[in-house]
Amino acid sequence: MRPPAYKAVVDEYAAAIRSGALPPGTRLPTHRELARERRVALATATRVYAELAAAGLVVGEQGRGTFVRVRTGYDGIEPSRALPVPRVADLSFNQPLAPGQGDDLRHAMRALAASGDAEALLRQDPPGGHRHDRAVVATYLLDRGVDTAPENVLLTSGAQQALDCVLRTLTRPGDVLAVDALGYPGIKLLAAAHGLDLAPVPASPPNSATPAGPDLDALDRLCRARRVRAVYAIPTVHNPLGWVLDRRQRERLTAIAGAHDCVIVEDGTYAFLEPAPPPPLYALAPERTCYVAGLSKNVAPGLRFGFAALPKHLVRPATSALRAAAWGSPGLVTALATGWITDGTVARLERHRREDAAARQDIARTELAGMDVTAHPSSYVVWLGLEPHQRPDHVADLLAREGILVSTADAFATGPHTPHALRLALANPPRHELADVLRRLRKAIESIPPM
Ligand SMILES: Cc1ncc(COP(=O)(O)O)c(C=O)c1O
């Protein structure tokens, strides 16, 4: 059954308010005007506003009309600073969503509600998920080159929980974890929580003969010098540097791990963005690779659905680790996620995201031309080097005052050296506004006088 048409109007307004396209205080059409514009009954227009009000997005004032609410909160991760501007362009965290995903959710929930055994969703799934749900994910992973049996797949609450579960299983406090010198901040948090010793591996020098990626000679030296328990790697669409390792780099990385008996923790969270990547590390060394990913960037971060494909001997201890932590993915979320994998929704959204990310990178390439940019055409992120007089924290403050949120390099640096740089996440602002946001960002940065 299709959701009622007025829901699409609610979604449209909600998206425009959340993105800031309709800033706080904006007066919205009267109920009568809305009914006329949208060719709906007056009662339906009233219902649209009632839902927006219930979501905390608008307020109706007797006799004055309906207004976009001035919100004190914020939809993404709470910003550390108060924002003096009502309209925020959030380049600090990627939360890609496509138009119509609200309707996808309504469809799926109706289908679930109509299915025979709703009560099953109230029962506890086994930690790591039912076999039939793991089988759906195993089939999905096959398209990514991860060929694994359903028994070796665990379903989790997001990729972050999968990483947590893998590290709990593999490591003891004091173990050495090799990581990129600039990498995904979540791994730093986990390493701190598990008492791991992070060993940063620098990126291969720019303009060297080697393509972008970790300096594998440095990794080899590290593994010779210290007992490295595991190597955390993002070979396909790296966060934050965007790289996609070629086949030779992948073979070398897995060979180094093999020679030094290290486990590889492969993070495939953004891998779906690259249309035809070389085989994952998992395919090259399935006996020592834990492949971790989720549906946050390809479907929705609020879904909190992730998974790990593990070497067989790690499945049992990882299941215990998952059980100790938070059991894995809740049945309701698993039902939504596996339903969307099976009915082609995930594949459709992934196609949309690939096109969207490439278009946004094009915009960034144009608007930031001549600046110190490191990025990959498939990725949703840009690493922006700053001049020595442009301190990242000052620049971030300056930009926040302009209503632009960014992340500074310190969140990504795993070693003592923090470069003067920002990471820009391109997915959130409406695409037609991105050029303007980047132009304002550039202007603000370039206005900082040299010392
Ligand atoms: C590289 C990488 N891995 C893992 C995650 C965590 O993903 P999830 O939201 O599925 O926990 C993120 C989220 O930003 C990420 O960028």
XYZ file of C-alpha atoms and ligand atoms in Angstrom:
467
model
C 0.000 0.000 0.000
C 1.335 3.460 -0.869
C 1.672 5.946 1.986
C -0.803 8.829 1.789
C 0.371 11.621 -0.517
C 0.364 14.235 2.249
C 3.267 12.417 3.925
C 5.469 13.452 1.007
C 4.557 17.099 1.751
C 5.474 16.561 5.405
C 8.820 15.045 4.344
C 9.509 17.878 1.943
C 8.940 20.532 4.586
C 10.834 18.575 7.230
C 13.851 18.207 4.920
C 13.783 21.887 3.979
C 13.617 22.906 7.655
C 16.344 20.487 8.747
C 18.679 21.578 5.945
C 18.082 25.215 6.761
C 16.548 25.953 3.345
C 13.616 27.217 5.404
C 15.381 29.047 8.231
C 13.911 29.412 11.714
C 11.280 32.076 11.878
C 10.123 31.605 8.281
C 6.418 32.137 7.974
C 4.812 29.202 6.201
C 1.706 29.377 3.970
C -1.613 29.427 5.782
C -3.486 26.144 5.915
C -5.779 27.429 3.193
C -2.843 28.510 0.966
C -1.117 25.195 1.457
C -4.306 23.313 0.561
C -4.623 25.374 -2.619
C -0.926 25.058 -3.602
C -0.817 21.329 -3.085
C -4.365 20.631 -4.296
C -5.278 18.890 -1.088
C -8.207 19.228 1.280
C -7.986 21.833 4.030
C -8.086 19.060 6.621
C -5.049 17.483 4.939
C -3.088 20.736 5.039
C -3.931 21.007 8.728
C -2.660 17.486 9.203
C 0.650 18.341 7.486
C 1.236 21.161 9.956
C 0.104 19.029 12.878
C 2.757 16.432 12.021
C 5.452 19.055 11.555
C 4.493 20.555 14.902
C 4.574 17.141 16.564
C 8.095 16.666 15.175
C 9.101 19.964 16.789
C 9.771 21.637 13.463
C 7.076 24.327 13.338
C 4.960 26.326 15.752
C 1.524 27.713 15.096
C 0.692 31.022 16.651
C -2.958 31.849 17.124
C -3.995 34.421 14.549
C -0.453 34.860 13.205
C 0.211 31.693 11.238
C 2.696 28.862 11.242
C 6.432 29.446 11.625
C 9.591 27.360 11.388
C 10.670 26.801 14.953
C 13.887 28.274 16.267
C 15.649 25.142 17.368
C 18.281 24.989 20.009
C 19.221 21.419 19.175
C 20.890 20.076 16.107
C 20.308 16.997 14.004
C 23.817 15.647 13.682
C 26.444 15.184 16.356
C 26.053 18.019 18.860
C 28.418 20.792 17.818
C 30.919 21.728 20.486
C 30.203 25.392 20.008
C 27.047 27.466 20.101
C 26.166 28.573 16.608
C 25.188 32.193 16.321
C 23.601 31.769 12.889
C 20.224 30.160 12.330
C 21.258 28.410 9.116
C 23.953 25.783 9.346
C 25.771 24.003 6.551
C 27.096 20.865 8.162
C 30.313 19.684 6.526
C 31.453 17.929 9.704
C 29.808 14.530 9.338
C 28.330 12.636 6.369
C 24.664 11.779 6.771
C 23.604 11.208 3.177
C 19.871 10.785 2.627
C 18.034 10.736 -0.697
C 14.637 12.309 -1.333
C 11.887 9.744 -0.784
C 13.619 7.717 1.923
C 10.879 8.641 4.376
C 8.418 6.944 2.019
C 10.720 3.914 1.733
C 10.538 3.636 5.512
C 6.756 3.958 5.578
C 6.393 1.295 2.891
C 8.688 -1.058 4.745
C 6.992 -0.537 8.087
C 3.562 -1.109 6.591
C 4.810 -4.310 4.969
C 6.243 -5.428 8.308
C 3.030 -4.557 10.109
C 1.027 -6.532 7.559
C 3.292 -9.578 7.694
C 2.039 -12.613 9.566
C 4.248 -12.881 12.610
C 4.758 -9.396 14.039
C 5.378 -10.913 17.447
C 8.619 -12.413 16.152
C 10.043 -8.882 16.099
C 9.554 -8.657 19.848
C 11.579 -11.765 20.491
C 15.294 -11.651 21.028
C 17.276 -12.613 17.919
C 20.337 -14.738 18.648
C 23.433 -12.536 19.178
C 24.746 -11.811 15.687
C 21.371 -12.530 14.071
C 19.280 -15.370 12.691
C 20.878 -17.537 10.056
C 18.418 -16.441 7.357
C 19.226 -12.772 7.995
C 22.956 -13.459 7.965
C 22.420 -15.270 4.670
C 20.869 -12.139 3.150
C 23.923 -10.120 4.207
C 26.304 -12.824 2.971
C 24.652 -12.631 -0.465
C 24.916 -8.843 -0.417
C 28.597 -9.083 0.508
C 29.256 -11.393 -2.424
C 28.630 -8.453 -4.763
C 31.481 -6.672 -2.988
C 33.808 -9.601 -3.503
C 33.445 -10.850 0.082
C 32.646 -14.523 -0.375
C 31.629 -15.902 3.006
C 29.172 -18.342 4.536
C 26.204 -16.998 6.541
C 27.661 -18.637 9.701
C 30.672 -16.315 9.443
C 28.589 -13.142 9.339
C 27.517 -11.291 12.497
C 24.869 -8.574 12.414
C 25.575 -5.572 14.605
C 24.282 -2.119 15.523
C 26.329 -0.257 12.926
C 29.865 -0.743 11.666
C 31.168 0.866 14.849
C 29.780 -1.972 16.962
C 31.227 -4.473 14.499
C 34.650 -2.849 14.930
C 34.226 -2.895 18.694
C 33.288 -6.570 18.630
C 36.262 -7.467 16.414
C 38.745 -5.571 18.603
C 37.295 -7.092 21.776
C 37.754 -10.503 20.215
C 41.248 -10.012 18.857
C 43.059 -7.846 21.328
C 44.122 -7.509 24.941
C 45.090 -4.229 26.616
C 48.559 -3.202 25.527
C 48.350 -4.891 22.114
C 49.628 -2.921 19.154
C 47.109 -1.877 16.503
C 48.562 -0.471 13.274
C 46.416 2.359 11.916
C 46.731 5.073 9.304
C 48.393 8.208 10.653
C 45.240 9.956 9.437
C 42.213 7.744 9.798
C 38.644 7.248 10.924
C 38.215 8.834 14.385
C 36.031 5.977 15.681
C 39.009 3.638 15.704
C 40.860 5.994 18.054
C 37.939 5.941 20.462
C 37.840 2.148 20.403
C 41.588 1.810 20.850
C 41.402 4.074 23.900
C 38.468 2.095 25.304
C 40.319 -1.216 24.849
C 43.700 0.062 26.065
C 45.392 -0.570 22.726
C 48.656 0.945 21.637
C 48.041 2.756 18.338
C 50.953 2.564 15.913
C 50.429 5.153 13.160
C 51.491 4.299 9.622
C 52.117 7.384 7.481
C 50.578 7.815 4.055
C 52.890 7.245 1.101
C 54.562 10.554 0.313
C 52.571 12.695 -2.142
C 54.025 12.793 -5.654
C 55.938 9.589 -5.014
C 55.801 6.848 -7.645
C 53.470 4.893 -5.345
C 49.740 5.586 -5.672
C 47.941 7.141 -2.700
C 47.641 4.859 0.305
C 49.501 3.838 3.436
C 53.291 3.716 3.166
C 53.613 -0.068 3.043
C 57.383 0.024 3.558
C 56.675 1.838 6.819
C 54.087 -0.800 7.752
C 56.595 -3.552 7.044
C 59.244 -1.814 9.182
C 56.715 -1.387 11.980
C 55.790 -5.071 11.893
C 59.479 -6.034 12.001
C 60.158 -3.717 14.922
C 57.100 -4.522 17.050
C 54.619 -7.300 17.569
C 51.599 -5.890 15.740
C 48.423 -7.755 16.624
C 46.175 -6.229 13.977
C 46.203 -3.775 11.080
C 43.138 -1.566 10.621
C 42.757 -0.574 6.970
C 40.259 1.235 4.738
C 41.422 0.143 1.284
C 38.397 1.377 -0.691
C 37.351 5.034 -0.382
C 39.336 5.948 2.663
C 38.038 8.266 5.339
C 39.406 10.979 5.392
C 41.830 10.803 2.446
C 39.596 9.100 -0.119
C 42.158 6.677 -1.546
C 41.312 3.409 -3.301
C 44.261 1.018 -3.106
C 45.150 -0.783 -6.326
C 45.517 -4.527 -6.518
C 49.279 -4.497 -5.988
C 48.991 -2.397 -2.848
C 46.340 -4.790 -1.535
C 48.510 -7.806 -2.269
C 51.482 -6.209 -0.573
C 49.426 -5.249 2.501
C 48.016 -8.744 2.915
C 51.485 -10.242 2.325
C 52.954 -8.084 5.111
C 50.128 -9.089 7.453
C 50.721 -12.726 6.525
C 54.459 -12.551 7.049
C 54.020 -11.076 10.527
C 50.899 -13.013 11.452
C 48.726 -9.940 11.955
C 44.960 -9.921 11.656
C 43.567 -7.402 9.174
C 40.528 -5.369 10.165
C 39.140 -4.145 6.846
C 36.639 -1.297 7.048
C 34.359 -1.284 3.997
C 31.952 1.388 5.230
C 32.424 3.633 2.183
C 33.498 0.895 -0.272
C 30.138 0.888 -2.081
C 30.980 4.328 -3.485
C 33.667 2.979 -5.820
C 31.981 1.480 -8.894
C 34.561 -1.229 -9.714
C 37.152 -1.559 -6.965
C 39.863 -4.232 -6.896
C 39.081 -7.234 -4.671
C 38.742 -6.496 -0.958
C 41.549 -7.555 1.372
C 39.136 -10.189 2.640
C 39.207 -11.882 -0.774
C 43.012 -11.949 -0.741
C 43.411 -13.204 2.819
C 40.083 -14.533 4.139
C 41.806 -16.573 6.848
C 43.129 -13.435 8.580
C 40.720 -10.650 7.591
C 37.687 -9.347 9.457
C 35.545 -7.355 7.013
C 33.374 -4.714 8.654
C 30.758 -2.414 7.103
C 27.180 -1.242 7.532
C 24.284 0.612 5.989
C 24.959 4.051 7.503
C 26.375 5.748 4.442
C 24.466 3.872 1.751
C 21.045 3.780 3.446
C 20.730 5.800 6.669
C 22.972 6.410 9.681
C 19.987 6.344 12.040
C 19.248 2.753 11.076
C 22.302 1.545 13.043
C 22.795 -1.611 11.009
C 26.220 -3.134 10.456
C 27.950 -6.454 10.014
C 31.237 -8.289 10.220
C 32.409 -11.189 8.051
C 34.955 -13.135 10.069
C 37.426 -15.978 9.686
C 35.642 -19.089 10.928
C 37.742 -19.544 14.070
C 36.819 -16.048 15.308
C 33.051 -16.412 14.993
C 32.438 -18.070 18.336
C 34.530 -15.677 20.469
C 33.167 -12.706 18.500
C 29.623 -13.860 19.191
C 30.420 -13.919 22.908
C 31.967 -10.469 22.649
C 28.857 -9.207 20.915
C 26.668 -10.795 23.525
C 28.642 -9.110 26.266
C 28.408 -5.724 24.585
C 24.948 -5.112 23.153
C 23.791 -8.304 21.498
C 23.898 -7.023 17.910
C 21.256 -5.617 15.632
C 17.686 -5.438 17.027
C 15.197 -7.645 15.150
C 13.131 -4.733 13.902
C 16.159 -3.017 12.367
C 17.399 -6.299 10.928
C 14.006 -6.853 9.312
C 14.086 -3.416 7.694
C 17.687 -3.767 6.548
C 17.418 -7.265 5.137
C 14.107 -6.338 3.485
C 15.802 -3.420 1.723
C 18.742 -5.554 0.672
C 16.396 -8.182 -0.767
C 13.962 -5.871 -2.565
C 16.695 -3.834 -4.291
C 16.267 -0.641 -2.232
C 19.885 -0.768 -1.032
C 21.181 -1.247 -4.588
C 19.072 1.685 -5.781
C 20.254 3.948 -2.965
C 23.880 2.937 -3.592
C 23.541 3.926 -7.269
C 22.078 7.230 -6.161
C 24.903 7.844 -3.665
C 27.603 7.049 -6.230
C 26.159 9.568 -8.627
C 25.642 12.086 -5.809
C 29.152 11.765 -4.357
C 30.759 12.105 -7.803
C 28.683 15.216 -8.555
C 29.612 16.756 -5.201
C 33.303 16.032 -5.763
C 33.023 17.810 -9.139
C 31.596 20.850 -7.369
C 34.356 20.727 -4.741
C 37.043 20.393 -7.423
C 35.773 23.544 -9.117
C 35.185 25.612 -6.013
C 38.403 24.658 -4.221
C 40.643 24.698 -7.329
C 44.150 25.837 -6.476
C 43.799 24.992 -2.768
C 45.628 22.090 -1.139
C 42.979 19.416 -1.713
C 43.310 15.654 -1.292
C 40.229 13.786 -2.494
C 39.041 10.918 -4.635
C 36.383 11.350 -7.342
C 34.183 8.626 -5.773
C 34.336 9.859 -2.211
C 32.125 12.067 -0.055
C 35.059 13.695 1.734
C 37.729 16.297 1.018
C 40.926 16.772 2.979
C 41.837 20.440 2.837
C 45.380 21.468 3.769
C 45.717 24.931 5.338
C 48.565 27.463 5.257
C 50.802 27.595 8.329
C 49.147 30.826 9.522
C 45.662 29.277 9.274
C 45.276 27.338 12.523
C 42.640 24.636 12.064
C 40.806 25.394 15.326
C 40.709 29.106 14.514
C 39.547 28.380 10.990
C 36.825 26.036 12.301
C 35.653 28.761 14.722
C 35.654 31.353 11.998
C 33.653 29.050 9.740
C 31.204 28.191 12.527
C 30.500 31.884 12.868
C 29.685 31.820 9.151
C 27.347 28.891 9.769
C 29.653 26.243 8.298
C 30.642 23.275 10.445
C 33.825 21.369 9.602
C 36.072 18.812 11.303
C 39.660 19.619 12.156
C 42.598 17.308 11.501
C 43.157 16.460 15.178
C 40.099 14.165 15.178
C 41.752 12.035 12.484
C 45.404 12.123 13.574
C 46.478 8.950 15.351
C 50.068 9.999 15.975
C 51.803 12.968 17.526
C 51.828 14.972 14.302
C 48.597 16.813 13.472
C 48.672 18.524 10.097
C 47.121 21.926 9.492
C 44.065 20.651 7.710
C 40.288 20.306 7.724
C 38.080 17.446 6.649
C 35.036 18.457 4.689
C 32.129 16.004 4.529
C 30.203 16.882 1.381
C 27.036 14.792 1.741
C 24.731 16.975 3.851
C 23.995 20.363 2.304
C 21.406 20.329 -0.474
C 23.450 19.694 -3.599
C 22.347 22.924 -5.287
C 23.736 24.874 -2.315
C 27.098 23.125 -2.039
C 28.945 25.418 -4.460
C 27.827 28.472 -2.508
C 28.796 26.894 0.838
C 32.272 26.040 -0.480
C 32.673 29.511 -1.971
C 31.859 31.049 1.409
C 34.228 28.610 3.115
C 37.033 29.513 0.717
C 36.423 33.237 1.099
C 36.504 32.978 4.896
C 39.725 30.951 4.892
C 41.441 33.212 2.389
C 40.461 36.288 4.361
C 42.778 35.273 7.224
C 45.758 37.626 6.980
C 49.246 36.063 6.961
C 50.978 36.718 10.280
C 35.325 4.627 7.999
C 34.146 4.464 8.898
N 33.971 3.312 9.532
C 32.930 3.108 10.369
C 32.001 4.104 10.594
C 30.875 3.828 11.562
O 29.742 3.513 10.857
P 28.354 3.123 11.568
O 27.519 4.366 11.531
O 27.816 2.035 10.692
O 28.654 2.665 12.942
C 32.148 5.340 9.960
C 31.192 6.404 10.223
O 31.356 7.549 9.883
C 33.246 5.526 9.086
O 33.441 6.690 8.456
